[in-house]
Short mmCIF file of C-alpha atoms in Angstrom, two decimals:
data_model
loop_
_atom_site.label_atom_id
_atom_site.label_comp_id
_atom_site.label_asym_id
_atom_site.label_seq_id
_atom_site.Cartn_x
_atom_site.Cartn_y
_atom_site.Cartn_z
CA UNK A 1 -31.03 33.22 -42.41
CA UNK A 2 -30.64 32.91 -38.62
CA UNK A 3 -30.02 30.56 -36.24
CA UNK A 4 -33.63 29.59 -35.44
CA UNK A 5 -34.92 29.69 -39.21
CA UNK A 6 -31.65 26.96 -39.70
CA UNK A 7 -32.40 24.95 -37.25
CA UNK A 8 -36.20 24.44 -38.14
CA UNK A 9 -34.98 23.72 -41.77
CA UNK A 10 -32.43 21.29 -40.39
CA UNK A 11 -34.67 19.79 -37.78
CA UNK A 12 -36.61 17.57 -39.80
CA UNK A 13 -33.93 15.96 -41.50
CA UNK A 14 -32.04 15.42 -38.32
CA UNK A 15 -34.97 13.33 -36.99
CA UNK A 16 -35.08 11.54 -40.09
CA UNK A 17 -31.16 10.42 -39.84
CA UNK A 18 -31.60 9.75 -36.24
CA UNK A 19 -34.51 7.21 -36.87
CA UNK A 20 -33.39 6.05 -40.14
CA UNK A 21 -29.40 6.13 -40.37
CA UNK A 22 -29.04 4.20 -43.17
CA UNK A 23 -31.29 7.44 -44.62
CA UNK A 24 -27.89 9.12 -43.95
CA UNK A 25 -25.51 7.24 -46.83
CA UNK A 26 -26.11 9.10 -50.33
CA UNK A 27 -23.19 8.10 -52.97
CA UNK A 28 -22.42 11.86 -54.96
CA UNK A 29 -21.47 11.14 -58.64
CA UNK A 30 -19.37 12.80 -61.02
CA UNK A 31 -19.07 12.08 -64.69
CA UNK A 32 -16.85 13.36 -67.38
CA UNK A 33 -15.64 12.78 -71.44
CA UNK A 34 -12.60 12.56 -72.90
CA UNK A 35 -14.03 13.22 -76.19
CA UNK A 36 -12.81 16.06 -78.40
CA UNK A 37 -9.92 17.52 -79.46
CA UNK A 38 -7.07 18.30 -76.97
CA UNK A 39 -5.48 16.74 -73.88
CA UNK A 40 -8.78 17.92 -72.23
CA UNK A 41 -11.74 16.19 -70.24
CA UNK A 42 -15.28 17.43 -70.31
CA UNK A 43 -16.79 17.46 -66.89
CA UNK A 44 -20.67 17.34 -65.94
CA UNK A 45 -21.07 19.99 -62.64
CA UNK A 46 -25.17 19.51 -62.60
CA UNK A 47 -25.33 23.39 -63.95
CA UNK A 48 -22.69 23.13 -67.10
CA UNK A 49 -19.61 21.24 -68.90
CA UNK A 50 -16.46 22.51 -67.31
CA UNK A 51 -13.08 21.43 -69.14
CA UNK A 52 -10.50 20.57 -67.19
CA UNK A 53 -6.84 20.27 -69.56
CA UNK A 54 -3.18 20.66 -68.20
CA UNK A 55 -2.55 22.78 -66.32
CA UNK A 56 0.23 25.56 -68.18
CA UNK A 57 3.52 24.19 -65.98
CA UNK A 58 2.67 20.69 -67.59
CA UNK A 59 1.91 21.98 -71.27
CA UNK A 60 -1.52 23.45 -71.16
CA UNK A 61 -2.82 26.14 -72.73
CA UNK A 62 -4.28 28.03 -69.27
CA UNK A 63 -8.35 28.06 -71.31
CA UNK A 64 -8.73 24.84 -69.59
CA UNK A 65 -9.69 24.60 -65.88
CA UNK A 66 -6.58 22.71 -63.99
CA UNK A 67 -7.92 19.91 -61.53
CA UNK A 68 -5.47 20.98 -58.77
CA UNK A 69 -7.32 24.02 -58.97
CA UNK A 70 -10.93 23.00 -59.15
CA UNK A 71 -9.84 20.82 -55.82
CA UNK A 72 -8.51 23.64 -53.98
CA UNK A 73 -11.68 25.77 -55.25
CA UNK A 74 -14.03 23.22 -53.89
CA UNK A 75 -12.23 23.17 -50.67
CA UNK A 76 -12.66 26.65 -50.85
CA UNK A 77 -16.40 26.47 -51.62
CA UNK A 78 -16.78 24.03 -48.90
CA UNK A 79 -15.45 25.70 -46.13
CA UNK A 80 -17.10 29.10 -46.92
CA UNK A 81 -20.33 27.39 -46.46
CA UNK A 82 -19.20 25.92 -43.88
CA UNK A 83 -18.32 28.65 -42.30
CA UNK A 84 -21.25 30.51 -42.88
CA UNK A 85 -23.57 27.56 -41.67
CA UNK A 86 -21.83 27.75 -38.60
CA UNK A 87 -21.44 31.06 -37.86
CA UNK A 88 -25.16 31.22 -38.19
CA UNK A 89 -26.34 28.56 -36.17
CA UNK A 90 -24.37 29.33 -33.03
CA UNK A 91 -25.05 32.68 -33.92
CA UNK A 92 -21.51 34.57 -35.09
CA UNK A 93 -22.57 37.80 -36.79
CA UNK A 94 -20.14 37.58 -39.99
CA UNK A 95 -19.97 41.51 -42.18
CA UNK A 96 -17.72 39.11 -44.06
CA UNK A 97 -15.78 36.01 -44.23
CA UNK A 98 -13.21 35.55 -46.66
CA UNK A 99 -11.45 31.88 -47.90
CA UNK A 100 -8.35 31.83 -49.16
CA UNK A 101 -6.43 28.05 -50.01
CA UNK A 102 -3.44 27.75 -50.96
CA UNK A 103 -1.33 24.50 -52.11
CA UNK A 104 2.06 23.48 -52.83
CA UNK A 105 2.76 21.26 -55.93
CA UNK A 106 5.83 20.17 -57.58
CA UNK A 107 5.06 19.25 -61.38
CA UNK A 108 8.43 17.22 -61.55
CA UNK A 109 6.60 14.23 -60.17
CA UNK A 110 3.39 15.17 -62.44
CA UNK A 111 5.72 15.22 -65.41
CA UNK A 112 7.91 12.26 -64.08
CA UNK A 113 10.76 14.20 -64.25
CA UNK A 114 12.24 13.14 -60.51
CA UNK A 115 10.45 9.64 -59.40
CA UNK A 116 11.14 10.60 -56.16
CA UNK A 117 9.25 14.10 -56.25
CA UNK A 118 5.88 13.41 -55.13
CA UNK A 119 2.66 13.62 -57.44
CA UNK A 120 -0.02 15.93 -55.81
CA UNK A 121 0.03 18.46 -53.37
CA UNK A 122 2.90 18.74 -50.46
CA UNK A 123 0.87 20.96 -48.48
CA UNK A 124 -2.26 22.92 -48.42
CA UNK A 125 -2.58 25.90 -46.56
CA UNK A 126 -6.71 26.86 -45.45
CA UNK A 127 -7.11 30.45 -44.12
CA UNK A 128 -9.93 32.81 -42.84
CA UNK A 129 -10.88 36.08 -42.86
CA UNK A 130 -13.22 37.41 -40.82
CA UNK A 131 -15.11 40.73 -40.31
CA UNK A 132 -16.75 39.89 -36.73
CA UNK A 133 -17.25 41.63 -33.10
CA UNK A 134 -17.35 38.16 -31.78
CA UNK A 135 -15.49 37.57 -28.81
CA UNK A 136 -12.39 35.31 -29.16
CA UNK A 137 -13.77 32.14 -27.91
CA UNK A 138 -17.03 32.04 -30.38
CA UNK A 139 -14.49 32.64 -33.04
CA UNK A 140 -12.30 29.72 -31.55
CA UNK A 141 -15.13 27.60 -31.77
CA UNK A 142 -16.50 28.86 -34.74
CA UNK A 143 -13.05 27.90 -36.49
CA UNK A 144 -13.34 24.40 -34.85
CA UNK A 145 -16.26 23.48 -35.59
CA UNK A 146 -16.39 24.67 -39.41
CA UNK A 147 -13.01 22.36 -39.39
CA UNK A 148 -14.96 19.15 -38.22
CA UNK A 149 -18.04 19.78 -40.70
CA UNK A 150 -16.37 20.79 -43.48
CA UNK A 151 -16.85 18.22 -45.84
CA UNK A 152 -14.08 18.21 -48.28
CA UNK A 153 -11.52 19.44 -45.50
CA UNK A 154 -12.47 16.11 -43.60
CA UNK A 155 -11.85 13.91 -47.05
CA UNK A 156 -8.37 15.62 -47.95
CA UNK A 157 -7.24 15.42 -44.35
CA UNK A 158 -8.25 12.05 -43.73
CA UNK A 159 -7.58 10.12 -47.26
CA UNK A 160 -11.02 8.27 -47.78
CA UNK A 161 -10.82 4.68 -48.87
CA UNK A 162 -10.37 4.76 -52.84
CA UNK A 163 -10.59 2.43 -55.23
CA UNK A 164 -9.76 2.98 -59.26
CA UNK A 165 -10.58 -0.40 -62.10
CA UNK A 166 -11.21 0.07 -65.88
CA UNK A 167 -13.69 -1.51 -68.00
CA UNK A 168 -13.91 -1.01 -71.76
CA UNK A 169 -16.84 0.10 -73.26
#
């Protein structure tokens, strides 16, 4: 796709958000089980059931998916589109981008070993490669602007609003 094809698929929805904004606000769901054997939960992507268990530091087995993981791979997801979406629309020629994430976790809080460790991650790291004969400045903006559109960067960065109740069924 280039620049001009993306912007006439864009275009249309663009108009649509400027003269309806409310048009804008779509709530993304996720759903998942508990059901089953295991210290496991069953989660529904839209294509298949992915189980997410512990992750092997705090007991699990390593067949599971760990959600520390799946966060850092959809941060990882994120920004390569991202990326890409940008690149193409202000029209960086990418041979290849590359997205690596990395993030520091200390499983004594997970584990409540040490109540003063921290649960979650202390620090992610997000870092590109790129094969590109873009100047310096396209690649400055480039980085910039995948930064400010990247979705799930944006929501770890920021800390959205959250709220957590339970109901019984």
């Amino acid at each position: 796709m280039d620049a001009a094809a993306l912007r006439a698929m864009q275009a249309p929805i663009k108009e649509r958000l400027k003269s309806d904004p409310k048009s804008g606000l779509i709530t993304l769901k996720a759903k998942g089980s508990t059901e089953g054997d295991g210290i496991a939960c069953k989660v529904e992507t839209g294509r298949a059931i992915a189980v997410a268990g512990l992750h092997p530091a705090t007991g699990g087995s390593g067949l599971e998916l760990c959600s520390g993981d799946m966060l850092l791979e959809a941060l990882v997801a994120c920004a390569g589109v991202t990326l890409k979406s940008v690149a193409t629309a202000i029209e960086v020629p990418l041979r290849q981008g590359l997205v690596f994430v990395e993030g520091d976790i200390d499983f004594r809080g997970t584990l409540g070993v040490d109540k003063e460790t921290p649960v979650g991650f202390s620090e992610i790291r997000l870092r590109f490669e790129v094969d590109t004969d873009a100047p310096q400045d396209k690649l400055d903006l480039l980085l910039k602007l995948t930064e400010r559109y990247c979705v799930v960067y944006q929501t770890i960065k920021n800390g959205p609003k959250i709220s957590v109740n339970m109901q019984r069924l």
